[in-house]
Coordinates of C-alpha atoms in Angstrom, one line a residue:
M204 CA 0.0 0.0 0.0
P205 CA 1.5 3.4 -0.9
T206 CA 2.1 5.8 1.9
G207 CA 0.4 9.1 2.5
I208 CA -2.9 10.0 4.0
G209 CA -4.6 10.5 0.7
C210 CA -3.5 7.0 -0.3
V211 CA -4.8 5.6 3.0
I212 CA -8.2 7.2 2.4
R213 CA -8.3 5.9 -1.2
Y214 CA -7.3 2.5 0.1
I215 CA -10.2 2.4 2.6
Q216 CA -12.6 3.3 -0.2
H217 CA -11.1 0.6 -2.5
M218 CA -10.9 -2.1 0.2
T219 CA -14.5 -1.5 1.5
S220 CA -16.0 -1.3 -2.0
R221 CA -14.1 -4.3 -3.2
T222 CA -15.0 -6.5 -0.3
A223 CA -18.5 -5.2 -0.1
I224 CA -18.1 -4.6 3.7
I225 CA -19.8 -1.2 3.7
N226 CA -23.4 -0.6 2.8
F227 CA -23.6 2.7 4.5
S228 CA -23.7 6.2 3.0
V229 CA -23.5 9.7 4.5
T230 CA -26.1 12.0 2.9
A231 CA -25.7 15.1 5.1
L232 CA -24.4 18.2 3.4
L233 CA -21.7 20.2 4.9
T234 CA -23.8 23.0 6.3
F235 CA -21.7 23.9 9.3
T236 CA -18.1 24.9 9.2
S237 CA -16.0 24.2 12.2
P238 CA -13.4 26.9 13.2
V239 CA -10.6 24.9 11.6
W240 CA -8.6 27.9 10.4
A241 CA -8.2 29.3 13.9
Q242 CA -7.1 25.8 15.1
D243 CA -4.6 25.2 12.3
A244 CA -1.8 27.4 13.7
D245 CA -2.1 25.9 17.2
L246 CA -2.2 22.4 15.7
D247 CA 0.8 23.0 13.4
R248 CA 2.8 24.2 16.4
L249 CA 1.7 21.2 18.5
F250 CA 2.5 18.7 15.7
D251 CA 6.0 20.3 15.2
E252 CA 6.6 20.0 19.0
L253 CA 5.3 16.4 18.9
A254 CA 7.7 15.4 16.2
D255 CA 10.7 16.4 18.3
A256 CA 9.2 15.5 21.7
T257 CA 10.7 13.2 24.3
P258 CA 8.4 10.2 25.2
E259 CA 7.6 12.1 28.5
E260 CA 6.5 15.2 26.6
A261 CA 4.6 13.3 23.9
G262 CA 1.7 12.3 26.1
R263 CA 1.1 15.9 27.1
L264 CA 1.2 17.2 23.5
E265 CA -1.1 14.4 22.3
G266 CA -3.6 15.5 25.0
Q267 CA -3.3 19.1 23.9
I268 CA -3.9 18.1 20.2
N269 CA -7.0 16.0 21.3
T270 CA -8.3 19.0 23.2
V271 CA -8.1 21.2 20.2
W272 CA -9.7 18.5 18.0
S273 CA -12.6 18.2 20.6
R274 CA -13.6 21.9 20.1
S275 CA -16.4 22.2 17.5
G276 CA -17.0 25.9 18.1
S277 CA -20.5 25.0 19.4
A278 CA -21.3 24.4 23.0
S279 CA -24.2 22.1 22.0
M280 CA -22.0 20.0 19.7
D281 CA -19.2 19.8 22.3
L282 CA -21.9 18.5 24.8
L283 CA -23.0 15.8 22.4
L284 CA -19.3 14.8 22.0
R285 CA -18.8 14.6 25.7
R286 CA -22.0 12.6 26.2
G287 CA -20.9 10.1 23.5
E288 CA -17.5 9.8 25.1
D289 CA -19.0 9.3 28.5
A290 CA -21.4 6.6 27.2
L291 CA -18.5 4.8 25.6
E292 CA -16.6 4.9 29.0
D293 CA -19.7 3.6 30.7
G294 CA -20.0 0.7 28.2
D295 CA -23.4 2.0 26.9
I296 CA -22.6 1.6 23.2
Q297 CA -26.2 2.2 22.0
A298 CA -26.3 5.6 23.8
A299 CA -22.9 6.5 22.4
L300 CA -24.1 5.7 18.9
E301 CA -27.1 7.9 19.4
H302 CA -25.1 10.8 20.7
F303 CA -22.4 10.6 18.0
S304 CA -25.0 10.1 15.3
A305 CA -26.8 13.3 16.5
L306 CA -23.5 15.1 16.4
V307 CA -22.7 13.9 12.9
D308 CA -26.2 14.9 11.7
H309 CA -26.0 18.4 13.2
D310 CA -22.3 19.1 12.4
P311 CA -21.1 16.9 9.5
A312 CA -17.9 18.9 9.3
F313 CA -16.7 17.9 12.8
A314 CA -14.3 15.0 12.5
E315 CA -14.6 14.0 16.2
G316 CA -18.2 13.0 15.7
Y317 CA -17.2 10.5 13.0
N318 CA -14.2 9.3 15.0
G319 CA -16.3 8.7 18.1
R320 CA -19.0 6.9 16.2
A321 CA -16.4 4.8 14.4
T322 CA -15.3 3.6 17.8
A323 CA -18.9 2.8 18.8
Y324 CA -19.6 1.0 15.6
Y325 CA -16.4 -1.0 16.0
L326 CA -17.3 -2.0 19.6
S327 CA -20.7 -3.1 18.2
G328 CA -19.0 -5.4 15.7
M329 CA -20.2 -3.2 12.8
I330 CA -16.9 -3.0 10.9
G331 CA -18.3 -1.6 7.6
P332 CA -19.8 1.5 9.2
A333 CA -16.8 1.9 11.4
L334 CA -14.5 2.0 8.3
E335 CA -16.8 4.5 6.6
D336 CA -16.7 6.8 9.6
I337 CA -12.9 6.5 9.8
R338 CA -12.8 7.5 6.1
Q339 CA -14.9 10.6 6.9
A340 CA -12.9 11.5 10.0
L341 CA -9.7 11.3 7.9
R342 CA -11.2 13.3 5.0
L343 CA -12.0 16.0 7.5
N344 CA -8.8 15.7 9.6
P345 CA -6.0 13.9 7.7
R346 CA -3.7 14.1 10.7
H347 CA -6.1 12.2 13.0
F348 CA -3.7 9.7 14.4
G349 CA -6.5 8.2 16.5
A350 CA -8.6 7.4 13.5
L351 CA -5.5 6.0 11.7
R352 CA -4.8 3.8 14.7
G353 CA -8.4 2.5 14.6
L354 CA -8.0 1.7 10.9
A355 CA -4.8 -0.2 11.6
I356 CA -6.5 -2.2 14.3
I357 CA -9.3 -3.2 11.9
L358 CA -6.8 -4.1 9.2
E359 CA -5.1 -6.4 11.7
E360 CA -8.4 -8.1 12.5
L361 CA -9.1 -8.4 8.7
E362 CA -5.8 -10.3 8.5
R363 CA -4.1 -7.7 6.4
P364 CA -0.8 -7.3 8.4
A365 CA 1.1 -5.6 5.6
D366 CA -1.6 -2.9 5.3
A367 CA -1.8 -2.5 9.0
I368 CA 1.9 -1.9 9.2
E369 CA 1.7 0.9 6.6
V370 CA -1.1 2.6 8.5
Y371 CA 0.7 2.2 11.8
R372 CA 3.7 3.9 10.2
E373 CA 1.5 6.8 9.2
V374 CA 0.6 7.1 12.9
L375 CA 4.2 7.1 13.9
A376 CA 5.0 9.8 11.2
L377 CA 2.5 12.0 13.0
N378 CA 3.0 10.9 16.6
P379 CA 6.4 9.2 16.9
H380 CA 5.8 8.1 20.5
A381 CA 2.2 6.8 20.1
E382 CA 1.8 4.3 22.9
G383 CA 2.1 0.7 21.7
V384 CA 2.3 1.5 17.9
G385 CA 6.0 0.8 17.6
D386 CA 5.5 -2.5 19.3
A387 CA 2.6 -3.3 16.9
V388 CA 4.8 -2.6 13.9
A389 CA 7.6 -4.8 15.3
R390 CA 5.1 -7.6 16.1
L391 CA 3.5 -7.5 12.6
E392 CA 6.9 -7.4 10.9
I393 CA 7.9 -10.6 12.7
Q394 CA 4.6 -12.1 11.7
L395 CA 5.2 -11.2 8.1
E396 CA 8.8 -12.6 8.2
G397 CA 7.4 -15.8 9.6
Q398 CA 4.9 -16.0 6.7
S399 CA 7.6 -15.5 4.1
L400 CA 9.8 -18.4 5.4

């Protein structure tokens, strides 16, 4: 699989259409624009710092990036996001799906709604819709290392270790100290070496 986030998104589209996993479409028009321009400068700085951070600093910077991403510009949308995240923490997947779906319906330009709902779909065993929401999250936020990590986990489960490695490497390019990702790459590389023997 070629590297680069555009290639990752095209790969998701190709994989899901080719294997007929997804029978899910998003019909909402982009009627609300999140304040991404104001966030871009902060995010660029944080990603620059993350690239050169020590492992100790990386967790703090990752948290700051996630905080910026969680701001939709609307108190109501932020509340829906928090409710969805709280429901996930409580193990109430159905409530999480309802909150994230409401968020996506009301603010289809907010990547965190798709990312949260992708997690809820995945935990429900609904891989096709999870992949579609990951695609939407990455279309809106190509640097979303959390969505990329979710994709890599799904690729592992679909027994596509070479593809999972490529996506994990995309995560590391954005977040070099992402917890457990380097270990996942090493584990999958050993797995592939064993298959080639």
